[in-house]
Structure formats: C-alpha cells, structure tokens
PDB file of N, CA and C in Angstrom:
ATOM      1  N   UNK A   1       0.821  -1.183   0.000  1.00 46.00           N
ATOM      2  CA  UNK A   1       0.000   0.000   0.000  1.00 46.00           C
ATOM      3  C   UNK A   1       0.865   1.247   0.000  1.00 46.00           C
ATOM      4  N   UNK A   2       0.459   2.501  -0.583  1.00 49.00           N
ATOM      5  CA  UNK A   2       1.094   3.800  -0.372  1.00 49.00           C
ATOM      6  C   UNK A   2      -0.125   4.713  -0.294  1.00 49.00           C
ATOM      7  N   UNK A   3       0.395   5.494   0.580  1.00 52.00           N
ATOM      8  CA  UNK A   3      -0.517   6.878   1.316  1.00 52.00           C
ATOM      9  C   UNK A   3       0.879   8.044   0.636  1.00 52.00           C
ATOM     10  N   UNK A   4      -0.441   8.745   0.613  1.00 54.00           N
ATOM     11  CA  UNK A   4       0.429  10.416   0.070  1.00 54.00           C
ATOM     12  C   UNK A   4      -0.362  11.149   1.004  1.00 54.00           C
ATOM     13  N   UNK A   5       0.172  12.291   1.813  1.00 54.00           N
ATOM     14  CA  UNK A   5      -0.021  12.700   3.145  1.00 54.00           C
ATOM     15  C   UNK A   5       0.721  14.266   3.223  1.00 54.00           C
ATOM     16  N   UNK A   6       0.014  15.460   2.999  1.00 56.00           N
ATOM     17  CA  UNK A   6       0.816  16.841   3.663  1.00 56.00           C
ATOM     18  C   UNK A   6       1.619  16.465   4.077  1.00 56.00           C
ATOM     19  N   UNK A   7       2.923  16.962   4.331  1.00 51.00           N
ATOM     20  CA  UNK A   7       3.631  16.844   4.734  1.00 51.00           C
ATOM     21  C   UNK A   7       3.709  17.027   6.134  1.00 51.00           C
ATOM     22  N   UNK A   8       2.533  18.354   6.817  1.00 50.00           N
ATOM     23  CA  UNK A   8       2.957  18.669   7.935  1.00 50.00           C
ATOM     24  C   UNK A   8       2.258  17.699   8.682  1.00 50.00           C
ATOM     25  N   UNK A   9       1.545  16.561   8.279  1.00 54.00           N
ATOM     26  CA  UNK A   9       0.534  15.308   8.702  1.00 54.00           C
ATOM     27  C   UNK A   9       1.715  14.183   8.974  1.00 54.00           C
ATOM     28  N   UNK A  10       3.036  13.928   8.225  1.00 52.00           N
ATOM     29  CA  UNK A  10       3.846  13.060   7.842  1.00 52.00           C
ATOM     30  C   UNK A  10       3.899  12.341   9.395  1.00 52.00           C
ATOM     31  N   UNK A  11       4.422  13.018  10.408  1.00 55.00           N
ATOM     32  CA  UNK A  11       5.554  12.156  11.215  1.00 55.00           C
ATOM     33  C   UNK A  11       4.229  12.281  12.360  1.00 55.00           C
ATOM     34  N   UNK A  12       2.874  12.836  12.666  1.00 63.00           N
ATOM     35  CA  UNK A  12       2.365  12.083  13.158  1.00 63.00           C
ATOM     36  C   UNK A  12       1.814  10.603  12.830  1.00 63.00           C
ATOM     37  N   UNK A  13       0.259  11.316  11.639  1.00 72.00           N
ATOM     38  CA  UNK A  13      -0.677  10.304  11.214  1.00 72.00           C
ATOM     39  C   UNK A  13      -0.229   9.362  11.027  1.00 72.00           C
ATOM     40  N   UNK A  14       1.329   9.249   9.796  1.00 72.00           N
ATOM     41  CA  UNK A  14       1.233   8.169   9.004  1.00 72.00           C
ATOM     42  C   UNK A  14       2.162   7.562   9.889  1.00 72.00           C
ATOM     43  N   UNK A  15       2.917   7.539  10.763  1.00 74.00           N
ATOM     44  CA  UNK A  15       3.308   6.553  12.228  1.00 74.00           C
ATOM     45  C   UNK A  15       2.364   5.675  12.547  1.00 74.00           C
ATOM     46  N   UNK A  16       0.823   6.320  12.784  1.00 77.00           N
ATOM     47  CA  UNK A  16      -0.030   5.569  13.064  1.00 77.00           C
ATOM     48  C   UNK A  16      -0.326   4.329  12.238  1.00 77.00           C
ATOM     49  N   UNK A  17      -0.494   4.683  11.160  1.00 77.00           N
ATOM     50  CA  UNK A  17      -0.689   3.645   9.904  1.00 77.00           C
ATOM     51  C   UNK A  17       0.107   2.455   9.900  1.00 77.00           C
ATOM     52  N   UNK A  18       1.500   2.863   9.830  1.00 78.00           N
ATOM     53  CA  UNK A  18       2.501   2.224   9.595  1.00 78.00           C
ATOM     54  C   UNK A  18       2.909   0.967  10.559  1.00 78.00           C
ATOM     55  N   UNK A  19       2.516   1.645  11.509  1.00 82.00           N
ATOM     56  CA  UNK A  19       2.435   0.934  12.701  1.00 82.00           C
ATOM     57  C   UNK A  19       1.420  -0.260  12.554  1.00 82.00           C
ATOM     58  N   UNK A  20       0.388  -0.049  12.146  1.00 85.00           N
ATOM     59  CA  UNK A  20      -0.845  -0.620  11.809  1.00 85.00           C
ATOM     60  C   UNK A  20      -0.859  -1.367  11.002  1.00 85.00           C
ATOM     61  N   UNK A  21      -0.162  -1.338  10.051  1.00 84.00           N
ATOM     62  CA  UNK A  21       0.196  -2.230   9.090  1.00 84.00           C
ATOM     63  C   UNK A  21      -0.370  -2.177   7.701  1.00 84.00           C
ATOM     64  N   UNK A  22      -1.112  -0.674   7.872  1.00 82.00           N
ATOM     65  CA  UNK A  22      -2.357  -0.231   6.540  1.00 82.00           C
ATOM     66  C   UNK A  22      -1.558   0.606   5.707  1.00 82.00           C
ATOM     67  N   UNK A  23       0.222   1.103   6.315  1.00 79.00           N
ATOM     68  CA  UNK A  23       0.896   1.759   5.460  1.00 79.00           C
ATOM     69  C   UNK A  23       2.217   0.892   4.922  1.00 79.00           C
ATOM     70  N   UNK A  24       2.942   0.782   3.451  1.00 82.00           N
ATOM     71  CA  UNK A  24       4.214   0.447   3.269  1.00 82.00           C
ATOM     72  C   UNK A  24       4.987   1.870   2.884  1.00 82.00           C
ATOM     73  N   UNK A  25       4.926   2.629   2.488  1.00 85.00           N
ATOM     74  CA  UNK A  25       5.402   3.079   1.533  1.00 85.00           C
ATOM     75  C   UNK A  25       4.609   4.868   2.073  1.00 85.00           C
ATOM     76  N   UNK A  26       6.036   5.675   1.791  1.00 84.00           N
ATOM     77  CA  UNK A  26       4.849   7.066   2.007  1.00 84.00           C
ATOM     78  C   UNK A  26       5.326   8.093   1.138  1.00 84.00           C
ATOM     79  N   UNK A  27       4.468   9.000   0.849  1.00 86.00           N
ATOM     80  CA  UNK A  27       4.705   9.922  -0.221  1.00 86.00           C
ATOM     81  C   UNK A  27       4.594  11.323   0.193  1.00 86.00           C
ATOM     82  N   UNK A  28       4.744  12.414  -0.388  1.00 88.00           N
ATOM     83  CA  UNK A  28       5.081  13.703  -0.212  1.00 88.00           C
ATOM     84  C   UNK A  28       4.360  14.518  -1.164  1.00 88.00           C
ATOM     85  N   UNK A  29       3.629  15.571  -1.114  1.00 87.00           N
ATOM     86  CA  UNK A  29       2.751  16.092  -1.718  1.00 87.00           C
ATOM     87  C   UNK A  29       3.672  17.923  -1.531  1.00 87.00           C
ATOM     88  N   UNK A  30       4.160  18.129  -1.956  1.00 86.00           N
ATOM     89  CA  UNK A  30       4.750  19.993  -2.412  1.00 86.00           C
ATOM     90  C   UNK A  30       5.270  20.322  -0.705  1.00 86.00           C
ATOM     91  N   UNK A  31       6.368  19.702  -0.615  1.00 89.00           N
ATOM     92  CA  UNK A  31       6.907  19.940   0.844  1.00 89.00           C
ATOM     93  C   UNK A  31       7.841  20.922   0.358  1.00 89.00           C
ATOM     94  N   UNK A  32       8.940  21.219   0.751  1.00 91.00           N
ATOM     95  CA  UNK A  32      10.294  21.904   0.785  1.00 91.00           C
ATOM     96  C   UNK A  32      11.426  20.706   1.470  1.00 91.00           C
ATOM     97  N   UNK A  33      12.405  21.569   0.577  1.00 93.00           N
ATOM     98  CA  UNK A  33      13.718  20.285   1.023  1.00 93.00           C
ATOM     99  C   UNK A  33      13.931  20.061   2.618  1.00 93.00           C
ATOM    100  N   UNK A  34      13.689  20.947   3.183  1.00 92.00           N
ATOM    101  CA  UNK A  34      14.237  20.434   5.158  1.00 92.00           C
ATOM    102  C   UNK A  34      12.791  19.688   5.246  1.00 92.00           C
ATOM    103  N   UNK A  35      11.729  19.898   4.973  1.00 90.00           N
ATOM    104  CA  UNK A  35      10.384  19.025   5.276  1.00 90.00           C
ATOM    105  C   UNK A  35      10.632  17.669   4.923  1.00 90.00           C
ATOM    106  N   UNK A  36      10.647  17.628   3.611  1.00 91.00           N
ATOM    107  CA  UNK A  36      11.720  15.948   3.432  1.00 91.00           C
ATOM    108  C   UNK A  36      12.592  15.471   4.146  1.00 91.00           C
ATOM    109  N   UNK A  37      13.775  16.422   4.100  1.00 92.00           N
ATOM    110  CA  UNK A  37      14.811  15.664   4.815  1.00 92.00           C
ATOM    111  C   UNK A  37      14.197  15.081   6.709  1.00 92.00           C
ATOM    112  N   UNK A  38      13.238  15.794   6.877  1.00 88.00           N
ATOM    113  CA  UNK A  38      12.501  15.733   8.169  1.00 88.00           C
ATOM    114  C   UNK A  38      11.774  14.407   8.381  1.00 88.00           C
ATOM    115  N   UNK A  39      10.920  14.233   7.069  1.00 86.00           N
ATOM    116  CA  UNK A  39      10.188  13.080   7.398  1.00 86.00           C
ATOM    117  C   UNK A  39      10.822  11.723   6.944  1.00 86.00           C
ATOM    118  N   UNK A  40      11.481  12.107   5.954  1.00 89.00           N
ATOM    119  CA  UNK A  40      12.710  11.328   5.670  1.00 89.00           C
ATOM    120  C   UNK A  40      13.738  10.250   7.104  1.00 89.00           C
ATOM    121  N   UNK A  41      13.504  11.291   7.885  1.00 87.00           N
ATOM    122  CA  UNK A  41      14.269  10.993   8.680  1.00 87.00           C
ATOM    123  C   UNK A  41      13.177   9.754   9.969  1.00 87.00           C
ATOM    124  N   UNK A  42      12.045  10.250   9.988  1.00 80.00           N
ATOM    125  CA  UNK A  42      11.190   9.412  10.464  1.00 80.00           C
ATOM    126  C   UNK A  42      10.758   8.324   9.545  1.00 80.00           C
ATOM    127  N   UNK A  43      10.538   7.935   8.060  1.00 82.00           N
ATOM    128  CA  UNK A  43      10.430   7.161   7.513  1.00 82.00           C
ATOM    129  C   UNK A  43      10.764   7.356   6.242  1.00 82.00           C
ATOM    130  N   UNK A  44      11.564   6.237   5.759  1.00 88.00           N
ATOM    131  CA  UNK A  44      12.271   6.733   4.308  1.00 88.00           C
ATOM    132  C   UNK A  44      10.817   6.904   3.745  1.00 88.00           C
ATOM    133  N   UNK A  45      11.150   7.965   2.707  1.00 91.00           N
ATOM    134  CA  UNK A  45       9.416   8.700   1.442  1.00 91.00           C
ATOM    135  C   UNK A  45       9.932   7.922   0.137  1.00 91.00           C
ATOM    136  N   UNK A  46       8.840   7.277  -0.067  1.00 92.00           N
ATOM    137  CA  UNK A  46       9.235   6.873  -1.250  1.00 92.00           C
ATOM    138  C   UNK A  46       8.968   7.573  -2.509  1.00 92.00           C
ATOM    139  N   UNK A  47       7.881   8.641  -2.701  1.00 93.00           N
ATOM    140  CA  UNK A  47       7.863   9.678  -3.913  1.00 93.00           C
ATOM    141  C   UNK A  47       7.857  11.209  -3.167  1.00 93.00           C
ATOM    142  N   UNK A  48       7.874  12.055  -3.950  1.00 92.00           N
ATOM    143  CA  UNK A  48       7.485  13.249  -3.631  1.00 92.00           C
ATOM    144  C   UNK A  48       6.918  13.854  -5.341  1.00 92.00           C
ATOM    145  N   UNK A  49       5.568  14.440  -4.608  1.00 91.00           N
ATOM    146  CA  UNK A  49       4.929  14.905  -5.889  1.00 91.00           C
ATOM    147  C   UNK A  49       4.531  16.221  -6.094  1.00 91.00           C
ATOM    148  N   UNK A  50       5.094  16.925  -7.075  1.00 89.00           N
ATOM    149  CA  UNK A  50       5.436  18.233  -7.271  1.00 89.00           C
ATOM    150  C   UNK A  50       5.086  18.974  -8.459  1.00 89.00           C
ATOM    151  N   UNK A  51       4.190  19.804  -9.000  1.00 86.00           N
ATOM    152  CA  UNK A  51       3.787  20.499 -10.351  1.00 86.00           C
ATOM    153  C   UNK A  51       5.308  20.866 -10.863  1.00 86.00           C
ATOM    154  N   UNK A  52       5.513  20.110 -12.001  1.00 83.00           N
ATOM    155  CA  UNK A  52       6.274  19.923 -12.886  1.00 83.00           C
ATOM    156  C   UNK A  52       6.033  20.185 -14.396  1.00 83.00           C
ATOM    157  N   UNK A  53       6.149  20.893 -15.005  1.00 78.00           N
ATOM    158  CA  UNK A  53       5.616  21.339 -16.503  1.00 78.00           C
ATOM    159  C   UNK A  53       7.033  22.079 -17.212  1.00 78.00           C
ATOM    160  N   UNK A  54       6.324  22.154 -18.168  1.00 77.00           N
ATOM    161  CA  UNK A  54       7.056  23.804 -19.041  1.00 77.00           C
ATOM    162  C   UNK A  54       7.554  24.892 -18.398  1.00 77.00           C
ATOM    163  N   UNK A  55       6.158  25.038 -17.697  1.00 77.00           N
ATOM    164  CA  UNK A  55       5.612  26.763 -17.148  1.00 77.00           C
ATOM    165  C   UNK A  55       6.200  26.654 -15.916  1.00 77.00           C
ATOM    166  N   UNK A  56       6.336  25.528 -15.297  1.00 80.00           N
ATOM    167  CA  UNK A  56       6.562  25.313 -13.575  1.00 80.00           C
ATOM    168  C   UNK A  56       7.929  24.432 -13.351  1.00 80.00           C
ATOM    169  N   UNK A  57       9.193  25.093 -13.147  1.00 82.00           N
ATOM    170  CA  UNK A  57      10.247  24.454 -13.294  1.00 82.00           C
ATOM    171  C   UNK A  57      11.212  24.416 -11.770  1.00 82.00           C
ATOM    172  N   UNK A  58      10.274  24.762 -10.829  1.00 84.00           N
ATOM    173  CA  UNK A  58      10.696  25.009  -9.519  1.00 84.00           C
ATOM    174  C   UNK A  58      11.340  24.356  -8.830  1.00 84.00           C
ATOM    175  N   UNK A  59      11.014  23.049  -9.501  1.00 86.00           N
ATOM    176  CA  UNK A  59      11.988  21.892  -8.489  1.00 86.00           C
ATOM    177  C   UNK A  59      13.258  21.949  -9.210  1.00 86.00           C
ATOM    178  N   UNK A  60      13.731  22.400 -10.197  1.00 88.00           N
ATOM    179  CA  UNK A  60      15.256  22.624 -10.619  1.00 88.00           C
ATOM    180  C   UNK A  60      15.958  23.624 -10.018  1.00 88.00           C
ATOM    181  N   UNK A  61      15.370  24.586  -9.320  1.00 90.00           N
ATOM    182  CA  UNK A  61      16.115  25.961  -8.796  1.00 90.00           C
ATOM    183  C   UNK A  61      16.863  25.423  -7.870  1.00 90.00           C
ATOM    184  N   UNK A  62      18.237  25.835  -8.495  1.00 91.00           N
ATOM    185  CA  UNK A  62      18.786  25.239  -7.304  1.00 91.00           C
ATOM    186  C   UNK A  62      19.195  25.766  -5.476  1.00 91.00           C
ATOM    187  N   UNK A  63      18.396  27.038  -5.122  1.00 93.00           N
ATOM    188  CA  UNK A  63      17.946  27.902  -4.048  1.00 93.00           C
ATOM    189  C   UNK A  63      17.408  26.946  -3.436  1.00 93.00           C
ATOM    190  N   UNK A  64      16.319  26.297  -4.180  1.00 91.00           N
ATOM    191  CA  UNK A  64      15.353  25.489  -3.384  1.00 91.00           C
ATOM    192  C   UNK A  64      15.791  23.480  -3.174  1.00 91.00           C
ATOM    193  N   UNK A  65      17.108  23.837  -3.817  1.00 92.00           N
ATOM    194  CA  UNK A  65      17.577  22.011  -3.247  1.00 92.00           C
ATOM    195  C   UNK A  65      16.500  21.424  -3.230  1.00 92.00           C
ATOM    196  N   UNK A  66      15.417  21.178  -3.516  1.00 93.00           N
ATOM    197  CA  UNK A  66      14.813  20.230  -3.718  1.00 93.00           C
ATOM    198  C   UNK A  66      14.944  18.743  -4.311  1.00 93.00           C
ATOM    199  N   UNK A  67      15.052  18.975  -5.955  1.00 92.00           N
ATOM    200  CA  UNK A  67      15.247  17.749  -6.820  1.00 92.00           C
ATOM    201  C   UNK A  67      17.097  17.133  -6.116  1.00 92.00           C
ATOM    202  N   UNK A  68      17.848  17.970  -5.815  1.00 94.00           N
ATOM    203  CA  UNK A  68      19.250  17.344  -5.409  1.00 94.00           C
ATOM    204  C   UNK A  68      18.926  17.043  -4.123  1.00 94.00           C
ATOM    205  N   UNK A  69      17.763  17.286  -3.239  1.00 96.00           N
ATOM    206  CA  UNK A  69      17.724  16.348  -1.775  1.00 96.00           C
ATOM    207  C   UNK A  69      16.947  15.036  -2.096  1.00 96.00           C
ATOM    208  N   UNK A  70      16.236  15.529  -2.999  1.00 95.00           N
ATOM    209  CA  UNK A  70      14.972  13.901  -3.622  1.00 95.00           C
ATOM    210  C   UNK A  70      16.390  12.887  -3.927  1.00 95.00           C
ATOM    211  N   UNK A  71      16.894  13.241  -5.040  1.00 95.00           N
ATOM    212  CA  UNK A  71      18.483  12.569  -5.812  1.00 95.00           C
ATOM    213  C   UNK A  71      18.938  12.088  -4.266  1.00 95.00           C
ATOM    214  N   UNK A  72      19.350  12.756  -3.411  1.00 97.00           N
ATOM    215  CA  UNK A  72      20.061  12.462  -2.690  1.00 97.00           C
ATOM    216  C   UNK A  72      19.792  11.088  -1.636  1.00 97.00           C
ATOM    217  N   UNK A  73      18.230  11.177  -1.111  1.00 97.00           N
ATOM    218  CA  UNK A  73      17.606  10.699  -0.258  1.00 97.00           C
ATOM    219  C   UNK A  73      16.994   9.409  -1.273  1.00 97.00           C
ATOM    220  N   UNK A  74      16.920   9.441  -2.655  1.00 96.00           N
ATOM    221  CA  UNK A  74      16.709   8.058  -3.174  1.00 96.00           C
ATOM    222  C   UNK A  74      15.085   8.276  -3.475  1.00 96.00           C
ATOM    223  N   UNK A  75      14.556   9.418  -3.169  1.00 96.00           N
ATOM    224  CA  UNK A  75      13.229   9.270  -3.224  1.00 96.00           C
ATOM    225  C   UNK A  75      12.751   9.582  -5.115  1.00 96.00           C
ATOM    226  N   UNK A  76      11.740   9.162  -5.528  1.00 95.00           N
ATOM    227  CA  UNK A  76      11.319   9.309  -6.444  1.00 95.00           C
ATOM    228  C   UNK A  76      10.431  10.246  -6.661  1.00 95.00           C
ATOM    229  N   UNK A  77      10.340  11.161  -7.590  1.00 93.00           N
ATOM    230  CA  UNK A  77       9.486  12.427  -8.073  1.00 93.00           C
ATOM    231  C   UNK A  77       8.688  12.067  -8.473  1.00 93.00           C
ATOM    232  N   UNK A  78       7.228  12.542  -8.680  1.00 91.00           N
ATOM    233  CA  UNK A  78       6.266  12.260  -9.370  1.00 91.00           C
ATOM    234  C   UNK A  78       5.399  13.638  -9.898  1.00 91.00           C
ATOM    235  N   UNK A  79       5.608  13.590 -11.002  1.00 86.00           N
ATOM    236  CA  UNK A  79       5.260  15.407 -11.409  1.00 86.00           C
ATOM    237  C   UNK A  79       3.773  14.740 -12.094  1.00 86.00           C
ATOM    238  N   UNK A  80       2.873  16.438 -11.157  1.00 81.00           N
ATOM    239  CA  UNK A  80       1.793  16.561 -11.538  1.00 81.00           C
ATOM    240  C   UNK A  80       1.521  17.407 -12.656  1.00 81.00           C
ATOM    241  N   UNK A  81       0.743  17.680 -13.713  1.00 74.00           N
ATOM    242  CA  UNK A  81       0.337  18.921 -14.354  1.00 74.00           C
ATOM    243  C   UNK A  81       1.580  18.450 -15.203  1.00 74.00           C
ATOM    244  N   UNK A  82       2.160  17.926 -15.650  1.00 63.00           N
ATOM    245  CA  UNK A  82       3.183  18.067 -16.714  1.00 63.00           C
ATOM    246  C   UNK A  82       2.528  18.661 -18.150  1.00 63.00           C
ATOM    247  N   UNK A  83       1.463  18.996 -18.538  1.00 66.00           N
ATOM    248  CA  UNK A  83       1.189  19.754 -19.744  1.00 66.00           C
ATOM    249  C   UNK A  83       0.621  20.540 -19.387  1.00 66.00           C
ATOM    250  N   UNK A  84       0.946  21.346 -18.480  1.00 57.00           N
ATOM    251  CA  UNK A  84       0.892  22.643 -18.109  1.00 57.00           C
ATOM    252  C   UNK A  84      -0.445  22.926 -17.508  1.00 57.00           C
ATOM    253  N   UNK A  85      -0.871  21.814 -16.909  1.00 63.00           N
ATOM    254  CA  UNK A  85      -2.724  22.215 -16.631  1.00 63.00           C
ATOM    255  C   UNK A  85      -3.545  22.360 -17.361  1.00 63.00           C
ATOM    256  N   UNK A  86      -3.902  22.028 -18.962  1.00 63.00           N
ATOM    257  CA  UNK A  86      -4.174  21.580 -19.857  1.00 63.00           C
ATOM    258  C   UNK A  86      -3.821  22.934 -21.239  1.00 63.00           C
ATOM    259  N   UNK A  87      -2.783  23.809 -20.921  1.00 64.00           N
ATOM    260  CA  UNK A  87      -2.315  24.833 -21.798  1.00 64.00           C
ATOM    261  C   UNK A  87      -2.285  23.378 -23.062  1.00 64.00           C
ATOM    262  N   UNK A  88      -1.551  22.711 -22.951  1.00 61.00           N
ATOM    263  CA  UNK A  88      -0.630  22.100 -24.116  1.00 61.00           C
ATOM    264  C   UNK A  88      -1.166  21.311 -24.931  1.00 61.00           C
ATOM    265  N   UNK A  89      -2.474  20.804 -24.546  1.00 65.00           N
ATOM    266  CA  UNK A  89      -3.847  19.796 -24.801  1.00 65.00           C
ATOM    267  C   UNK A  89      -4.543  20.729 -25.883  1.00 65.00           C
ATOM    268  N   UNK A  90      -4.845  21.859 -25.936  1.00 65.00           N
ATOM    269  CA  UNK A  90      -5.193  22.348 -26.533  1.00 65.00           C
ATOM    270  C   UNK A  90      -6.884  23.076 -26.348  1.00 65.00           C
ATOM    271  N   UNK A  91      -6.981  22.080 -24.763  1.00 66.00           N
ATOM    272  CA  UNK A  91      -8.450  22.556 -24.279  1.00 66.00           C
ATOM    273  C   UNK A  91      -9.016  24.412 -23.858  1.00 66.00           C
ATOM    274  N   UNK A  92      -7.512  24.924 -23.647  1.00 63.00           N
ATOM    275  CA  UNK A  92      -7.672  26.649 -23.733  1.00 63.00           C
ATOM    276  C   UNK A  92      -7.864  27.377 -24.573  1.00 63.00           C
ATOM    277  N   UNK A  93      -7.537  26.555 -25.804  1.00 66.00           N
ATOM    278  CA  UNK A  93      -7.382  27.461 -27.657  1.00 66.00           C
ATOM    279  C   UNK A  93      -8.540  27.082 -28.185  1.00 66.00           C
ATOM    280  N   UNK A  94      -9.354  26.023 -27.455  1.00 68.00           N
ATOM    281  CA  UNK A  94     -10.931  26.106 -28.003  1.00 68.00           C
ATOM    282  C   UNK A  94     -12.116  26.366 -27.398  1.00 68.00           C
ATOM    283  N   UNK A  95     -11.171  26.896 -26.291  1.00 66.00           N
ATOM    284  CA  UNK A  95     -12.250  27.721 -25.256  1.00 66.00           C
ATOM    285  C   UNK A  95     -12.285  29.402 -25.658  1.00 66.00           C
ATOM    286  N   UNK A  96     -10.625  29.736 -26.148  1.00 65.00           N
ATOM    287  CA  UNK A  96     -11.225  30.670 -26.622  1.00 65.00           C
ATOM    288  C   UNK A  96     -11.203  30.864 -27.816  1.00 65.00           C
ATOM    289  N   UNK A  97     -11.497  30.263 -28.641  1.00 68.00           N
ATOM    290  CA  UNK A  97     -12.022  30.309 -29.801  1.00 68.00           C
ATOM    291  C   UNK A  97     -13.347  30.417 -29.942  1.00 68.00           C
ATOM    292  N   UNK A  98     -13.740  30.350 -29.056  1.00 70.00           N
ATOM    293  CA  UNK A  98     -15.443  30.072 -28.959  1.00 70.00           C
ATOM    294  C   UNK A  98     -16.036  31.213 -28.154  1.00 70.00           C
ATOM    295  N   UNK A  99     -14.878  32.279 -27.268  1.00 66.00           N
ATOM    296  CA  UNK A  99     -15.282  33.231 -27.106  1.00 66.00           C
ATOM    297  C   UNK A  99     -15.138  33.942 -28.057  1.00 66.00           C
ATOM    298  N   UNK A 100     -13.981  34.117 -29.016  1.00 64.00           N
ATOM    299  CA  UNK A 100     -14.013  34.933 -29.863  1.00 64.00           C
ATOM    300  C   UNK A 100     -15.123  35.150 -31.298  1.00 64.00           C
ATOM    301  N   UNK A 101     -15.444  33.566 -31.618  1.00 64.00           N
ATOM    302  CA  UNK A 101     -16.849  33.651 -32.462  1.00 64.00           C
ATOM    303  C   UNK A 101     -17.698  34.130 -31.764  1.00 64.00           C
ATOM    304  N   UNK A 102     -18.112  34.024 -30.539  1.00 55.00           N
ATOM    305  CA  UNK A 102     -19.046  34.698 -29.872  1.00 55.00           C
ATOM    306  C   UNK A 102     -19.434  35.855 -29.809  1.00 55.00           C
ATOM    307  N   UNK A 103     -18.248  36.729 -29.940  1.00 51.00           N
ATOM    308  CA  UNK A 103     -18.306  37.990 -29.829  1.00 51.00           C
ATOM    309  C   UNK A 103     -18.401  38.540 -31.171  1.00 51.00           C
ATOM    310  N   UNK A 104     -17.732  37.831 -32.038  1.00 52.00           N
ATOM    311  CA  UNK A 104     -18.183  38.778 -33.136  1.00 52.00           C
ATOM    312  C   UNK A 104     -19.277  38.352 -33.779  1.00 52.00           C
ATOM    313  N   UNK A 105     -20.038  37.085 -33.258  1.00 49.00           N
ATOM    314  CA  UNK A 105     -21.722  37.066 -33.611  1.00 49.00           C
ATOM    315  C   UNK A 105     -22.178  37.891 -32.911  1.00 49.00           C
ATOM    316  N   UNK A 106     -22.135  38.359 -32.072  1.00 51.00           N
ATOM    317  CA  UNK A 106     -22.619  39.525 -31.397  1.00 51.00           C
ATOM    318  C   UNK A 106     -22.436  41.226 -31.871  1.00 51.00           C
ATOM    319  N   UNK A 107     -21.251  41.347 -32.728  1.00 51.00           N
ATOM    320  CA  UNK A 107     -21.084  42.676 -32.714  1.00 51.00           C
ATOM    321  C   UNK A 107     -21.427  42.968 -34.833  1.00 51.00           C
ATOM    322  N   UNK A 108     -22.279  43.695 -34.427  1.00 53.00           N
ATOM    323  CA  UNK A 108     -22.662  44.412 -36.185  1.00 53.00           C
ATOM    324  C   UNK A 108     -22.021  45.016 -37.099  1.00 53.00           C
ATOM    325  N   UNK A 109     -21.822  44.687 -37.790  1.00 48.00           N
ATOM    326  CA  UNK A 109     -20.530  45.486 -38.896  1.00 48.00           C
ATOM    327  C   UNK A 109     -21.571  45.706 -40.136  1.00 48.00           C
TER     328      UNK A 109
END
C-alpha cells in the first residue's frame, strides 16, 4: 500500500498507519527540502509529488535544493500537471475560440 499525506501530517498520522500495518510506503505532496529531509528521517518517502511542466520548473532551482535532496535521499518524483494544466492539450485554444466567435456574432458590422 502507499498513502500520500501533507507533509505537515507526515511524522504524526502516518506513524499511526505504519504501525498498523495499513501503510508500506509514504509519499510527499509539495513539501520543501528540510520538510523531506525531516520526514525522511522518520520514515524513508518513497515519492514526492510536485507540479512539474514547461511553465513550472521550480523543483530545478537550485535555491530550493529540492530535486538534489529527492536525488540524494533516493526518493522518487512524481510530477503533476506536466502539460501545463491543460495549456498544451489544446483545451484553452478552443475555449477561446469560442469566445471569440461569440463575440463577433454579437457585434454588427
């Protein structure tokens, strides 16, 4: 089994679980690198999952050590939104496309 858990939930709740035998495995939902290295330290994390795209490249900065504490600690990334929240799908360019016919069925020339 794997639970994905706030982070600031980590080193109580999922103790409980684990303990219990309803957890193997735990995951990380948009912590910061000392929050990892934190719960890390109470139970190895086996992913951490982080908006990852085009547009959203945050876990590379290297200010924020993030992706080099994940690397470091063995944990695995799991990027959400990788096409940008649906920019790249193409579901925004026919949303507004459909405002823009709209409007000019609306306006009189």
């Amino acid at each position: 089994m794997f639970a994905l858990f706030p982070s600031h939930r980590t080193p109580t709740k999922a103790n409980i679980h684990i303990r219990e035998g309803k957890v193997k495995y735990l995951g990380l939902s948009e912590c910061s690198a000392k929050a990892l290295r934190r719960a890390h330290a109470v139970h190895p994390i086996a992913a951490l999952q982080v908006e990852y795209s085009p547009f959203v490249l945050d876990i590379e900065d290297p200010k924020l050590a993030l992706l080099e504490t994940a690397r470091e600690l063995g944990v695995t990334i799991v990027a959400y939104s990788p096409l940008g929240r649906g920019l790249l799908t193409g579901k925004y360019v026919r949303i507004l496309l459909q405002l823009v016919s709209a409007d000019f069925d609306l306006c009189e020339i």
